[in-house]
Tab-separated table of C-alpha atoms in Angstrom:
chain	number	residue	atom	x	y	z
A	1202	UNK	CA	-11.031	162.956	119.557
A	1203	UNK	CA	-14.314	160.863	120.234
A	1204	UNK	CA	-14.435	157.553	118.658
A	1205	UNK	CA	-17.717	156.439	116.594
A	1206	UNK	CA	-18.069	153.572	119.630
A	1207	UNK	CA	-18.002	155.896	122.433
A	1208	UNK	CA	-20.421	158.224	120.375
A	1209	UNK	CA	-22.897	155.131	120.290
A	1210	UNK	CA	-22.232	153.658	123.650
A	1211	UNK	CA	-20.621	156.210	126.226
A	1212	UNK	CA	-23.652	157.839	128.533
A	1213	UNK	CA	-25.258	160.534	126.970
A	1214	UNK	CA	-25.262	163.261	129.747
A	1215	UNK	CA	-21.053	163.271	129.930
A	1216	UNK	CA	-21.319	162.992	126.231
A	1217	UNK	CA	-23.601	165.682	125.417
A	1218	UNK	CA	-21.632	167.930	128.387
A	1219	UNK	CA	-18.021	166.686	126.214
A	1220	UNK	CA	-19.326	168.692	122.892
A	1221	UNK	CA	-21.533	171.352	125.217
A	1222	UNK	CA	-18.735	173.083	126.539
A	1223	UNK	CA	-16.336	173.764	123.870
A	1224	UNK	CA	-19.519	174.697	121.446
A	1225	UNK	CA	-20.277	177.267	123.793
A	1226	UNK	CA	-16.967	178.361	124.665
A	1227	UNK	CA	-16.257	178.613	120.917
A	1228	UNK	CA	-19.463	180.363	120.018
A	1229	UNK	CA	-19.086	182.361	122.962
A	1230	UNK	CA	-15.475	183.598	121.985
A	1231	UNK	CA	-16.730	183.985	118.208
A	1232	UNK	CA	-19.257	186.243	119.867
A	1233	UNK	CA	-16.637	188.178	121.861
A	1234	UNK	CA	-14.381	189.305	119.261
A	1235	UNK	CA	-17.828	191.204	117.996
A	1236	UNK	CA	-18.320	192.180	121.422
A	1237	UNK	CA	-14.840	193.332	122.201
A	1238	UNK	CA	-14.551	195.493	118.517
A	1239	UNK	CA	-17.480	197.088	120.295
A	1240	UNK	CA	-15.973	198.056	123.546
A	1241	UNK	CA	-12.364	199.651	122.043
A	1242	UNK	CA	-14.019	201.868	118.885
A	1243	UNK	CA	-16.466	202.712	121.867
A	1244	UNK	CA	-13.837	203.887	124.132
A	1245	UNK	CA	-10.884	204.474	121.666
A	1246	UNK	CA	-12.815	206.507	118.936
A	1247	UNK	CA	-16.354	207.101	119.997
A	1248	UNK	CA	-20.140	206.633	120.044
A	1249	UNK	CA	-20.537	207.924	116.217
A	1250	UNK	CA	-18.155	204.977	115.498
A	1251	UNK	CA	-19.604	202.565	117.460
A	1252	UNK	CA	-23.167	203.373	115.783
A	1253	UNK	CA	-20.964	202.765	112.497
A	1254	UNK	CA	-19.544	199.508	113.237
A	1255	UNK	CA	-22.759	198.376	114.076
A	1256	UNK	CA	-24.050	199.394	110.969
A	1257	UNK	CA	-21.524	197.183	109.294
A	1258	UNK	CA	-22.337	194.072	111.654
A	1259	UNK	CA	-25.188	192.658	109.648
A	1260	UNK	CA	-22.747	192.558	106.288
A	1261	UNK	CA	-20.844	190.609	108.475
A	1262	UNK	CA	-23.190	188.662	109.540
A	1263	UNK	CA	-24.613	187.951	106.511
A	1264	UNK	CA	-20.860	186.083	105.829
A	1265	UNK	CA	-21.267	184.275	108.883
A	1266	UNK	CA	-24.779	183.203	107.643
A	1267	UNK	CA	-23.272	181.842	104.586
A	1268	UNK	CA	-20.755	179.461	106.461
A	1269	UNK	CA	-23.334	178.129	108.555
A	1270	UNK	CA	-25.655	177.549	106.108
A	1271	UNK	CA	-23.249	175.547	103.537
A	1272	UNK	CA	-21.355	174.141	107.243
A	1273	UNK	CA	-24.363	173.023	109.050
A	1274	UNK	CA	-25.783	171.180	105.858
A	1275	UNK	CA	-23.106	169.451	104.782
A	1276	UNK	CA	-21.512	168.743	108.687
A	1277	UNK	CA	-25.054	167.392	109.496
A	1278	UNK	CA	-25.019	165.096	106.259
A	1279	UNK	CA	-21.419	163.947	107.015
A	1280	UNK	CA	-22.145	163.175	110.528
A	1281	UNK	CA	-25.316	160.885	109.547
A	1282	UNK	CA	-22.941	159.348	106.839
A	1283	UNK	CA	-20.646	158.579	109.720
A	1284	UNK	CA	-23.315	156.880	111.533
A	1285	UNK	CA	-24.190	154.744	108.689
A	1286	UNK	CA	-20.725	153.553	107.982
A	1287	UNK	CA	-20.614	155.382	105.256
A	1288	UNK	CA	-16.843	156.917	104.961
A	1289	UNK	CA	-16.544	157.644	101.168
A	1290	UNK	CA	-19.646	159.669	101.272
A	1291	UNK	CA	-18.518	161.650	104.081
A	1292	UNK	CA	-15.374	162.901	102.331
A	1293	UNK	CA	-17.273	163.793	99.640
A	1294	UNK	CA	-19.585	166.336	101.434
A	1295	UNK	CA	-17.101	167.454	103.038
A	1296	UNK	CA	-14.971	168.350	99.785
A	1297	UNK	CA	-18.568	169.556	98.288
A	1298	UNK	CA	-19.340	171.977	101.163
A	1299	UNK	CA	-15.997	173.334	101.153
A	1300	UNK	CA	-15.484	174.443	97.555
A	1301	UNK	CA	-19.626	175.243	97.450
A	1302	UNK	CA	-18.888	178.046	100.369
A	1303	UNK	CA	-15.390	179.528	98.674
A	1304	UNK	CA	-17.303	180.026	95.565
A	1305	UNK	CA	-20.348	181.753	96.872
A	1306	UNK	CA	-18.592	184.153	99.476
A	1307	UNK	CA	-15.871	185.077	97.031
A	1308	UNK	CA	-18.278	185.940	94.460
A	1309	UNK	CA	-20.879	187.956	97.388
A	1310	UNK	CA	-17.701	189.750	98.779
A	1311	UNK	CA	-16.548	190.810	95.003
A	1312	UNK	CA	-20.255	192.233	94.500
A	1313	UNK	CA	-19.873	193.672	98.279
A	1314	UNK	CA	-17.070	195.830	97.093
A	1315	UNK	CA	-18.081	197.196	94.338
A	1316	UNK	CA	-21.649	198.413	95.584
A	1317	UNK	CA	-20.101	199.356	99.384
A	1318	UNK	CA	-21.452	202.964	99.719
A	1319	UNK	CA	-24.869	202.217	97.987
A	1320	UNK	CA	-25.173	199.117	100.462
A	1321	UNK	CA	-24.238	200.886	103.897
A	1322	UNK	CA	-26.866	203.509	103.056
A	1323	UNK	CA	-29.305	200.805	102.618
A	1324	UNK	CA	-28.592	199.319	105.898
A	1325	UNK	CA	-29.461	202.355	107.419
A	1326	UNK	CA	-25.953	204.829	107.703
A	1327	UNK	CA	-26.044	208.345	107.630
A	1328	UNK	CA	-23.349	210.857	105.784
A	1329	UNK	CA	-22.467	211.360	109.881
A	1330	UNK	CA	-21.462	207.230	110.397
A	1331	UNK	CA	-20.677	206.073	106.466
A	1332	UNK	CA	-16.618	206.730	107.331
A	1333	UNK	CA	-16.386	204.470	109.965
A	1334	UNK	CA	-18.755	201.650	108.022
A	1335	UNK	CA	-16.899	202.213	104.958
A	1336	UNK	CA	-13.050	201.939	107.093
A	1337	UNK	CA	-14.145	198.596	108.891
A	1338	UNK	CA	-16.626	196.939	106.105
A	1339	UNK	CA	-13.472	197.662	103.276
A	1340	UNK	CA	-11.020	195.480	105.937
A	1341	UNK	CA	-13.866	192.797	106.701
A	1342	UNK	CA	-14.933	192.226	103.368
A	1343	UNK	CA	-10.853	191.668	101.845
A	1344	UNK	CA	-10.311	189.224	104.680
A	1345	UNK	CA	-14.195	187.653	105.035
A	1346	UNK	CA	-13.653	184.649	103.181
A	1347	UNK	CA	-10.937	183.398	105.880
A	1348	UNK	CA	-13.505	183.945	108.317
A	1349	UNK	CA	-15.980	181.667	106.377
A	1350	UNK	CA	-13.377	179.188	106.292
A	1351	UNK	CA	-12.569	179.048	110.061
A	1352	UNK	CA	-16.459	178.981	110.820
A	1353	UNK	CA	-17.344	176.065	108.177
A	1354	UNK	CA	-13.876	174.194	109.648
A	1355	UNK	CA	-14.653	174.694	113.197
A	1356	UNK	CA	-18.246	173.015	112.584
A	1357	UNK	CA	-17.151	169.956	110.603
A	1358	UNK	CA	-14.238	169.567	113.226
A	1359	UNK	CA	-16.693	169.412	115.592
A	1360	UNK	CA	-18.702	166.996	114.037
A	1361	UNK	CA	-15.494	164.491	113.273
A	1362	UNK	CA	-15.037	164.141	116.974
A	1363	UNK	CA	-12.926	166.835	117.541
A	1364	UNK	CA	-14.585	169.411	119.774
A	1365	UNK	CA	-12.233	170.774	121.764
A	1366	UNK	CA	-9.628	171.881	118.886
A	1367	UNK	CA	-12.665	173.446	117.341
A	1368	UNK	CA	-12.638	175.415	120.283
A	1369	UNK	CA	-9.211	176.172	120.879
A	1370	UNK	CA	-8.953	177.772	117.028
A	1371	UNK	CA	-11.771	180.155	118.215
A	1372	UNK	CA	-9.956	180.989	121.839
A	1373	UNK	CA	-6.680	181.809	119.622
A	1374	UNK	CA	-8.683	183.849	117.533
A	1375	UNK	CA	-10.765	185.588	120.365
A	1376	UNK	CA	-7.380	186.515	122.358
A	1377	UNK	CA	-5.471	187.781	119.695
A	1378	UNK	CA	-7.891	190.087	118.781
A	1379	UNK	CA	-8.300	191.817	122.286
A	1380	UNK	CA	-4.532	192.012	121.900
A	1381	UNK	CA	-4.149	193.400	118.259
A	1382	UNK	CA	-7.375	195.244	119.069
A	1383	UNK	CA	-5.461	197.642	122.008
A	1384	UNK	CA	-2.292	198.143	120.074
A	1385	UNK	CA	-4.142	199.060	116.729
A	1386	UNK	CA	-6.327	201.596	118.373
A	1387	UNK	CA	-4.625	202.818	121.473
A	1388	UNK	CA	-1.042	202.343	120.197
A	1389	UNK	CA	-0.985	202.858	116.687
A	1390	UNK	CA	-4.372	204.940	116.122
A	1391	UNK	CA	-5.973	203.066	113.616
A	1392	UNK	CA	-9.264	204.051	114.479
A	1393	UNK	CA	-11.799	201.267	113.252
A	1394	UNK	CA	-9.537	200.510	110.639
A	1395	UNK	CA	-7.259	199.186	113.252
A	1396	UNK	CA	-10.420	197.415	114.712
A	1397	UNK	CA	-11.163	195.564	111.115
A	1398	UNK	CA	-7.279	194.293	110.959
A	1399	UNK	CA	-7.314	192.903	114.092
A	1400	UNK	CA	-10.699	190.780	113.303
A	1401	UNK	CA	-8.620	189.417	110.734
A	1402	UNK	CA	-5.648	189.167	111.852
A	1403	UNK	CA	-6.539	187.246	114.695
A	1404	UNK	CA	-8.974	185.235	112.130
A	1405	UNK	CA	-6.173	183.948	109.772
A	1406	UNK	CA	-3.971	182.701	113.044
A	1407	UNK	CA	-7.257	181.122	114.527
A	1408	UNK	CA	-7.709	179.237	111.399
A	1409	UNK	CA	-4.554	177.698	111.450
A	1410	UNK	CA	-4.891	175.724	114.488
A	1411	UNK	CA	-7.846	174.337	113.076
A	1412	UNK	CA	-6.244	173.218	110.087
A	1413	UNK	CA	-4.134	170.915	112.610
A	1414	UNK	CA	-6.572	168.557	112.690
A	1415	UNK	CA	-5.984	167.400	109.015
A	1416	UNK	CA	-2.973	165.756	110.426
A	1417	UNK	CA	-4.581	164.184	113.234
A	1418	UNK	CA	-4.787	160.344	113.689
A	1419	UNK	CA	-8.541	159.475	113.497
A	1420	UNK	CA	-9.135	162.489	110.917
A	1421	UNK	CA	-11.862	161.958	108.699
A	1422	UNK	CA	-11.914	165.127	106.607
A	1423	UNK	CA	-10.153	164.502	103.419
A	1424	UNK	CA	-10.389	166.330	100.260
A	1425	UNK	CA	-11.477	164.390	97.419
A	1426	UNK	CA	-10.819	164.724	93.833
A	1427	UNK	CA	-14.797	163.125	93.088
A	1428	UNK	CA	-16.993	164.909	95.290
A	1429	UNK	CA	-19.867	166.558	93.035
A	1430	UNK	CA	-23.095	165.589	93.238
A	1431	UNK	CA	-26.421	167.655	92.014
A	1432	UNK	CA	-28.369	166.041	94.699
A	1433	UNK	CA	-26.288	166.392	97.642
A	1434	UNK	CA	-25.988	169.628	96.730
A	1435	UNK	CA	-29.258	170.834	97.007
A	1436	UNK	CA	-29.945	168.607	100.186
A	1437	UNK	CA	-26.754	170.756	101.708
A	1438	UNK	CA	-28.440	173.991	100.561
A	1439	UNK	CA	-32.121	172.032	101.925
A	1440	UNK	CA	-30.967	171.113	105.271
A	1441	UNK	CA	-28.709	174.243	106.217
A	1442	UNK	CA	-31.462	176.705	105.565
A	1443	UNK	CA	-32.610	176.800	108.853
A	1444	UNK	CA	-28.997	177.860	110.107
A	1445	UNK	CA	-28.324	180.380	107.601
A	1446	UNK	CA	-31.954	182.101	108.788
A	1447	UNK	CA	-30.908	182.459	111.959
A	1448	UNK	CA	-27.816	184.673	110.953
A	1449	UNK	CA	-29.106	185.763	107.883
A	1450	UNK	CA	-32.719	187.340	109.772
A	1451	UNK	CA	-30.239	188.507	112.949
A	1452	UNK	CA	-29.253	191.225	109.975
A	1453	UNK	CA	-32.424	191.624	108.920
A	1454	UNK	CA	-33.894	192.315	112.242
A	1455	UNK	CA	-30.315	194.567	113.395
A	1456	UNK	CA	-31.758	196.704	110.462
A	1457	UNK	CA	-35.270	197.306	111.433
A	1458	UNK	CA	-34.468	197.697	114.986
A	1459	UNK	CA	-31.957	200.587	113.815
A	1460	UNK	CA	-34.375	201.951	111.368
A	1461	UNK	CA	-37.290	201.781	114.418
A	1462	UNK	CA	-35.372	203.246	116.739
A	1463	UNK	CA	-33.820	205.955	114.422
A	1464	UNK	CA	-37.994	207.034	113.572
A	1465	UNK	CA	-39.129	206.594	117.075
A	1466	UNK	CA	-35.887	207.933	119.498
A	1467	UNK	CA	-33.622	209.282	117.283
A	1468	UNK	CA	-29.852	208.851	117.079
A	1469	UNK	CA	-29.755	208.385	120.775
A	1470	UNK	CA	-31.550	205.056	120.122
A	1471	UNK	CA	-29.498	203.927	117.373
A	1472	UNK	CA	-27.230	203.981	119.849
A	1473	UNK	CA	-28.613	202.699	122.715
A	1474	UNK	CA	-29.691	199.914	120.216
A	1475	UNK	CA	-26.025	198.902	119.413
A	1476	UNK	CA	-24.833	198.376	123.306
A	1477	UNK	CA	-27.460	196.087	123.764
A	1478	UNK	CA	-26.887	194.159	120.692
A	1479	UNK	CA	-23.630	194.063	120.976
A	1480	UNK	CA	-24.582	192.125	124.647
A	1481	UNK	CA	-27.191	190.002	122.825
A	1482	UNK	CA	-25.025	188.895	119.911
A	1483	UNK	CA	-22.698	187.173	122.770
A	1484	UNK	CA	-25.619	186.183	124.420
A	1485	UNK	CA	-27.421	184.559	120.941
A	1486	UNK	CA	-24.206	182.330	120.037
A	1487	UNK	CA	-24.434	180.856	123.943
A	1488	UNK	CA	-27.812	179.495	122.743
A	1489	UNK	CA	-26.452	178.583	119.364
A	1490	UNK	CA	-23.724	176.878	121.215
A	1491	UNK	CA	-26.516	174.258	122.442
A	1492	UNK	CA	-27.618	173.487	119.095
A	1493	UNK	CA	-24.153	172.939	117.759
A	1494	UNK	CA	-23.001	170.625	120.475
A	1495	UNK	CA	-26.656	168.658	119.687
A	1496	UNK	CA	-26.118	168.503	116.165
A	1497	UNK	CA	-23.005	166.384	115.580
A	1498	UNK	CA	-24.735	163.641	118.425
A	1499	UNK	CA	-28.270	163.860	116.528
A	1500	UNK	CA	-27.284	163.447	113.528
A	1501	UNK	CA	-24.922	160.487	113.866
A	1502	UNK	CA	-27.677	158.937	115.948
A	1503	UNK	CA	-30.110	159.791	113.208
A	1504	UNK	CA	-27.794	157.933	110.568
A	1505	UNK	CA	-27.490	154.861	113.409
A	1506	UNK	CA	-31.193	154.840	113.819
A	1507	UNK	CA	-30.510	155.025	117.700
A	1508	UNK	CA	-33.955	156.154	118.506
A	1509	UNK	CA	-34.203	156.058	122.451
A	1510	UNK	CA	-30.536	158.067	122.985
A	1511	UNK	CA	-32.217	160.844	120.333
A	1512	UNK	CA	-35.533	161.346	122.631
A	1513	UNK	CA	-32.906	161.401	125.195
A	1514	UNK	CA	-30.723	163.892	124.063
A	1515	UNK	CA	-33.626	166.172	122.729
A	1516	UNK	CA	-34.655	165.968	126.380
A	1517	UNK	CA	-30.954	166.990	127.987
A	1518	UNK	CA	-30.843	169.899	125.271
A	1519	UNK	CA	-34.411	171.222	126.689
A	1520	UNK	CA	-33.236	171.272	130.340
A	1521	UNK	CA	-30.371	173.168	129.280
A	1522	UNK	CA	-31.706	176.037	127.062
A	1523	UNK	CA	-33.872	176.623	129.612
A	1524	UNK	CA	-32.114	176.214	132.603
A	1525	UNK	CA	-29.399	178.737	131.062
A	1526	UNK	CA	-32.211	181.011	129.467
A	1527	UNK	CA	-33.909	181.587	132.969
A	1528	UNK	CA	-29.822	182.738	134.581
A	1529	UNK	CA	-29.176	184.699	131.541
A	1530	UNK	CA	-32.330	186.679	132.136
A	1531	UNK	CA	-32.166	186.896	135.634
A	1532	UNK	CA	-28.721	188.445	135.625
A	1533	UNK	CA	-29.556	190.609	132.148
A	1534	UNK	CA	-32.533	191.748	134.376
A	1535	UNK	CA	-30.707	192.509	137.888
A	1536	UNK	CA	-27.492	194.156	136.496
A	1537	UNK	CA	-28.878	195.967	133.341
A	1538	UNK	CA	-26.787	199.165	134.284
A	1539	UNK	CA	-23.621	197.225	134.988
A	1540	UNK	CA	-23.499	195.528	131.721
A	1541	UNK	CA	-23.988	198.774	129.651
A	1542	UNK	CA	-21.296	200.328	131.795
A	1543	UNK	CA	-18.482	198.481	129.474
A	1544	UNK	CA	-19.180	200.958	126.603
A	1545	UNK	CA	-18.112	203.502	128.820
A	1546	UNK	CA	-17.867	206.814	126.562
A	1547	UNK	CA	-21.243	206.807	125.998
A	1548	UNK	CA	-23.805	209.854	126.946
A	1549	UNK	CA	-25.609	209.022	130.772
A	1550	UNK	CA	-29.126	209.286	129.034
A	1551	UNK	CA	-27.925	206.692	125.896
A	1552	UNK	CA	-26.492	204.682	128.790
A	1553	UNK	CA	-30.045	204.905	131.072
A	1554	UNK	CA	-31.939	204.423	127.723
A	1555	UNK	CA	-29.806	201.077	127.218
A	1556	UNK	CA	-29.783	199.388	130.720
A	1557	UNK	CA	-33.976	199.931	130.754
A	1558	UNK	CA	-34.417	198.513	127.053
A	1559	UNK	CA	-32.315	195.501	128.276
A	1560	UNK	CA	-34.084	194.868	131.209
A	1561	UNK	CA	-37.069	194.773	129.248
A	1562	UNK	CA	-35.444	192.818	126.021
A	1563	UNK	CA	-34.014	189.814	128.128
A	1564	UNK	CA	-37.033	188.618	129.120
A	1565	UNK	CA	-37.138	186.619	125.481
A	1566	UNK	CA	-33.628	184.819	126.610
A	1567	UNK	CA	-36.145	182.335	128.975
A	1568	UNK	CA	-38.136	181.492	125.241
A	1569	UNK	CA	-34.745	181.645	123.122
A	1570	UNK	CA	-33.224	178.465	124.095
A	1571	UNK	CA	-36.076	176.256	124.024
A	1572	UNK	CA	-36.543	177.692	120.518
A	1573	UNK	CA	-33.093	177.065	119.176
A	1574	UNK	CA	-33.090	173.600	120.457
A	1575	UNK	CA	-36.500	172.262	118.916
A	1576	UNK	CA	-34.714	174.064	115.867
A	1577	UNK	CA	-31.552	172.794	115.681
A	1578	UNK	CA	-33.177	169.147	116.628
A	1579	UNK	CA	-35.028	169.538	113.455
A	1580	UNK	CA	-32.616	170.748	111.171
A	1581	UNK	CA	-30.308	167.181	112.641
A	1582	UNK	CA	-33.083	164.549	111.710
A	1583	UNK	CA	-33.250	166.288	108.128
A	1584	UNK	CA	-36.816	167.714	108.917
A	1585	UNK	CA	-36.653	170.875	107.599
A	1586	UNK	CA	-39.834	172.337	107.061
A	1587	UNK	CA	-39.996	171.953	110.847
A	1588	UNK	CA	-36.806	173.486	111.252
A	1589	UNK	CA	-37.403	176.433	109.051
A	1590	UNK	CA	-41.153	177.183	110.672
A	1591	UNK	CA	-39.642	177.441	113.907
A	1592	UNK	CA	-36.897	180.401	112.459
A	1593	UNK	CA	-39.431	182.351	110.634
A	1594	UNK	CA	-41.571	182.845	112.930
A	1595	UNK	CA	-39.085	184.202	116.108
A	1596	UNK	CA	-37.384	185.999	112.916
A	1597	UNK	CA	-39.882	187.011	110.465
A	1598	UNK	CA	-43.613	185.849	110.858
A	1599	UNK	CA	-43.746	187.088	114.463
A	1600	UNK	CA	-40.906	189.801	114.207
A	1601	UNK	CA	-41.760	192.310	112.194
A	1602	UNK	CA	-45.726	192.426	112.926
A	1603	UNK	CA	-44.846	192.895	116.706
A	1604	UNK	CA	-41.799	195.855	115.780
A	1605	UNK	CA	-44.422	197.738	114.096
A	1606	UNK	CA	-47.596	197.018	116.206
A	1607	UNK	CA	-46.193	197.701	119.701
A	1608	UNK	CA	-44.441	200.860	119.775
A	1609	UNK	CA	-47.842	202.269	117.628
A	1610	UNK	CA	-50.059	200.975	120.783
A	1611	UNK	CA	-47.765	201.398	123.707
A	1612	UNK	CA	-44.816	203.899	122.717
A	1613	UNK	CA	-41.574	203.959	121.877
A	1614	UNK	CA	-40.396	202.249	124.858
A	1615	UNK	CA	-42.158	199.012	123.502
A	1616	UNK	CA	-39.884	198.307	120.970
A	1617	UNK	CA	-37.733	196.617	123.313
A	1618	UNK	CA	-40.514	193.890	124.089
A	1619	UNK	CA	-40.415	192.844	120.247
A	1620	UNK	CA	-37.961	190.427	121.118
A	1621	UNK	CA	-39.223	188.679	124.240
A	1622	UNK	CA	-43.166	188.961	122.151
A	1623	UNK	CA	-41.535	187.108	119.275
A	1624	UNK	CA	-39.620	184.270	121.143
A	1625	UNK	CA	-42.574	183.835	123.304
A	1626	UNK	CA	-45.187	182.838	120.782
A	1627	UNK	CA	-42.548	181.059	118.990
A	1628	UNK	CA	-42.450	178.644	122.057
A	1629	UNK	CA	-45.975	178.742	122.766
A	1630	UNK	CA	-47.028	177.443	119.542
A	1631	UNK	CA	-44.126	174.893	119.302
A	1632	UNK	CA	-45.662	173.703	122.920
A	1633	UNK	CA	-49.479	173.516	120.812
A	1634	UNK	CA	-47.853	171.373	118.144
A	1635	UNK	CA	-46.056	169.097	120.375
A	1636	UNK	CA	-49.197	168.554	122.243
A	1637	UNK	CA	-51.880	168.331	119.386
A	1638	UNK	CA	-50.046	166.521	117.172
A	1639	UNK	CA	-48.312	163.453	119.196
A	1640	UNK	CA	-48.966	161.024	116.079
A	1641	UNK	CA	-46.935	163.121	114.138
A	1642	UNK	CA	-43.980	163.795	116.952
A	1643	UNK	CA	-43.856	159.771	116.767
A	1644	UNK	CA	-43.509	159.309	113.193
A	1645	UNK	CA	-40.573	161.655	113.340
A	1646	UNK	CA	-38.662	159.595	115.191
A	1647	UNK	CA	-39.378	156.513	113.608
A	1648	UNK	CA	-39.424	157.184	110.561
């Protein structure tokens, strides 16, 4: 574990690189279980499946959007507690994010259930895919709020100096779920049932490592009996927002892309559609992975008023986004064909309709980084309105106008450029801010 002296005085490249790696790893792996339920319903029950699973990813995503929202407030809050010396206050947030997140998924999951057909419709299945959403969303949804759990742990791990068993949970839960994966469809026939229990399966075991660090020496997550607080509540809810908008508007915008592509290239696109997000959901949580190893060292700077190492460190996480953004893009750009080989069963014309899109689409992975990190820097000095700007537009603002506007000018073929269109602007007008407004950028930091 990192002591809160080494956090203050150890240099802040190897530091930043000690939390980088296992934040991506661990995002990365997250990502991969999605990735990997892709690749064996694609191959083990079909391309009508794998359209239906996909369906069912933004539910799921909207869980996932829950834990980070609740996890990144609170984690950020404890972490700048930390930094002020402030120990009591940071069990208390800890206790208060932890029972906040139980009670809102288990009540969203309850409503989940009970409205499951009207919802899948809604998010865009068809009387041809509802089956397979309504086999792997009943599995998901009965065993989501462990997977809220091992998300919201895994962050506040990570910000009590703990990165690497953060990651280790998620690589126990990423390899037993390529395992249970094979023998639930390919041994026992499950279908995407089989696909669902393994998710979970693999979920509950991954948790459990994490829940090691309780008994760690150095631990600083203890459950309180006094931990509620109006005002920290709202703060959690105030400075998580911009977390829970990136998951929450990747469903949004998994939904509009299906319904676009379903008007413009029929089921062929839906299809096409879900390889390449199953490619860019891996590919998103890499980024993420930047912001989450920044956010633990910002925000215990932030609480130690350590100006110079923050400038510093907004600096290193810069370089990096875009450094990575620029080989992600290359590669998604060179090897288009090879990466949408791994959903194998797949038509040659959904395939060809893929590996162009993608070509085309990962052009916004050079923008994405650069986004996330200005973001995520944000959301760790508690300036949220910044924070939140920066999410709505790539998500929202920008989003929607271009997914409607380009394939009416240029065809349906545009549709993939709504992604690199929305990132792009996104960066150019946080680069017109920046510039225009240096009295501002200044105050930030000191104030």
């Amino acid at each position: 574990m990192t002591t809160i002296n080494s956090i203050e005085t150890r240099p802040l490249r190897p530091l930043f690189l000690s939390y980088l790696f296992p934040a991506m790893i661990g995002m990365l792996l997250m990502s991969v279980n999605i990735l990997v339920d892709g690749i064996f319903v694609s191959h083990g029950v079909g391309p009508t499946a794998l359209a239906g699973v996909n369906i069912a990813v933004p539910i799921f995503s909207i869980l996932l959007s829950i834990s980070l929202w609740i996890g990144m407030g609170g984690a950020t809050m404890y972490s700048i507690s930390l930094g002020e010396g402030n120990k009591k206050r940071a069990h208390q947030l800890f206790t208060l994010s932890f029972l906040t997140m139980l009670t809102v998924v288990v009540t969203l999951i309850t409503l989940l259930l009970f409205n499951l057909k009207d919802i899948a419709y809604i998010f865009g299945a068809s009387d041809v895919t509802y089956p397979y959403v309504q086999d792997y969303l009943h599995v998901i949804l009965l065993f989501g709020v462990f997977y809220t759990i091992e998300n919201l742990l895994s962050i506040f791990i990570r910000n009590d100096g703990n990165p690497k068993l953060a990651m280790m949970g998620l690589i126990t839960t990423s390899i037993l779920n390529i395992l249970l994966n094979y023998i639930f469809i390919f041994v026992l026939n499950y279908g995407v049932t089989g696909c669902a229990l393994a998710t979970a399966i693999s979920t509950i075991l991954g948790m459990s490592v994490l829940c090691l660090h309780f008994f760690q020496n150095g631990s600083e997550l203890k459950f309180v009996s006094k931990f509620f607080n109006w005002s920290d509540l709202k703060k959690i809810f105030a400075i998580g927002l911009p977390s829970f908008i990136v998951e929450a508007s990747m469903a949004v915008m998994i939904i509009l892309y299906n319904v676009t592509f379903l008007h413009y290239l029929g089921a062929n696109g839906v299809t096409a559609y879900a390889m390449v997000n199953y490619i860019h959901t891996v590919l998103l949580t890499v980024f993420l992975g930047i912001g989450m190893a920044l956010q633990p060292l910002v925000s215990y700077h932030h609480g130690a008023r350590l100006i110079k190492r923050l400038t510093v460190l907004l600096k290193i996480g810069i370089t990096t986004a875009l450094i990575l953004g620029l080989i992600t893009t290359i590669i998604a750009t060179l090897f288009p064909s090879q990466l949408m080989a791994l959903f194998g069963d797949s038509t040659i014309d959904i395939r060809n309709m893929a590996a162009l899109g993608f070509a085309h689409f990962a052009i916004g992975y050079i923008f994405l980084g650069i986004n996330m990190v200005f973001a995520e820097f944000f959301q760790s000095i508690e300036k949220i309105r910044l924070a939140t700007t920066i999410m709505l537009l790539r998500s929202i603002i920008l989003f929607i106008p271009a997914l409607i506007l380009l394939p009416k000018l240029l065809g349906a073929q545009a549709i993939w450029w709504t992604f690199p269109v929305a990132e792009g602007i996104t960066s150019l007008l946080i680069f017109l801010y920046m510039k225009k407004k240096p009295k501002v950028i200044s105050s930030i930091f000191n104030s």
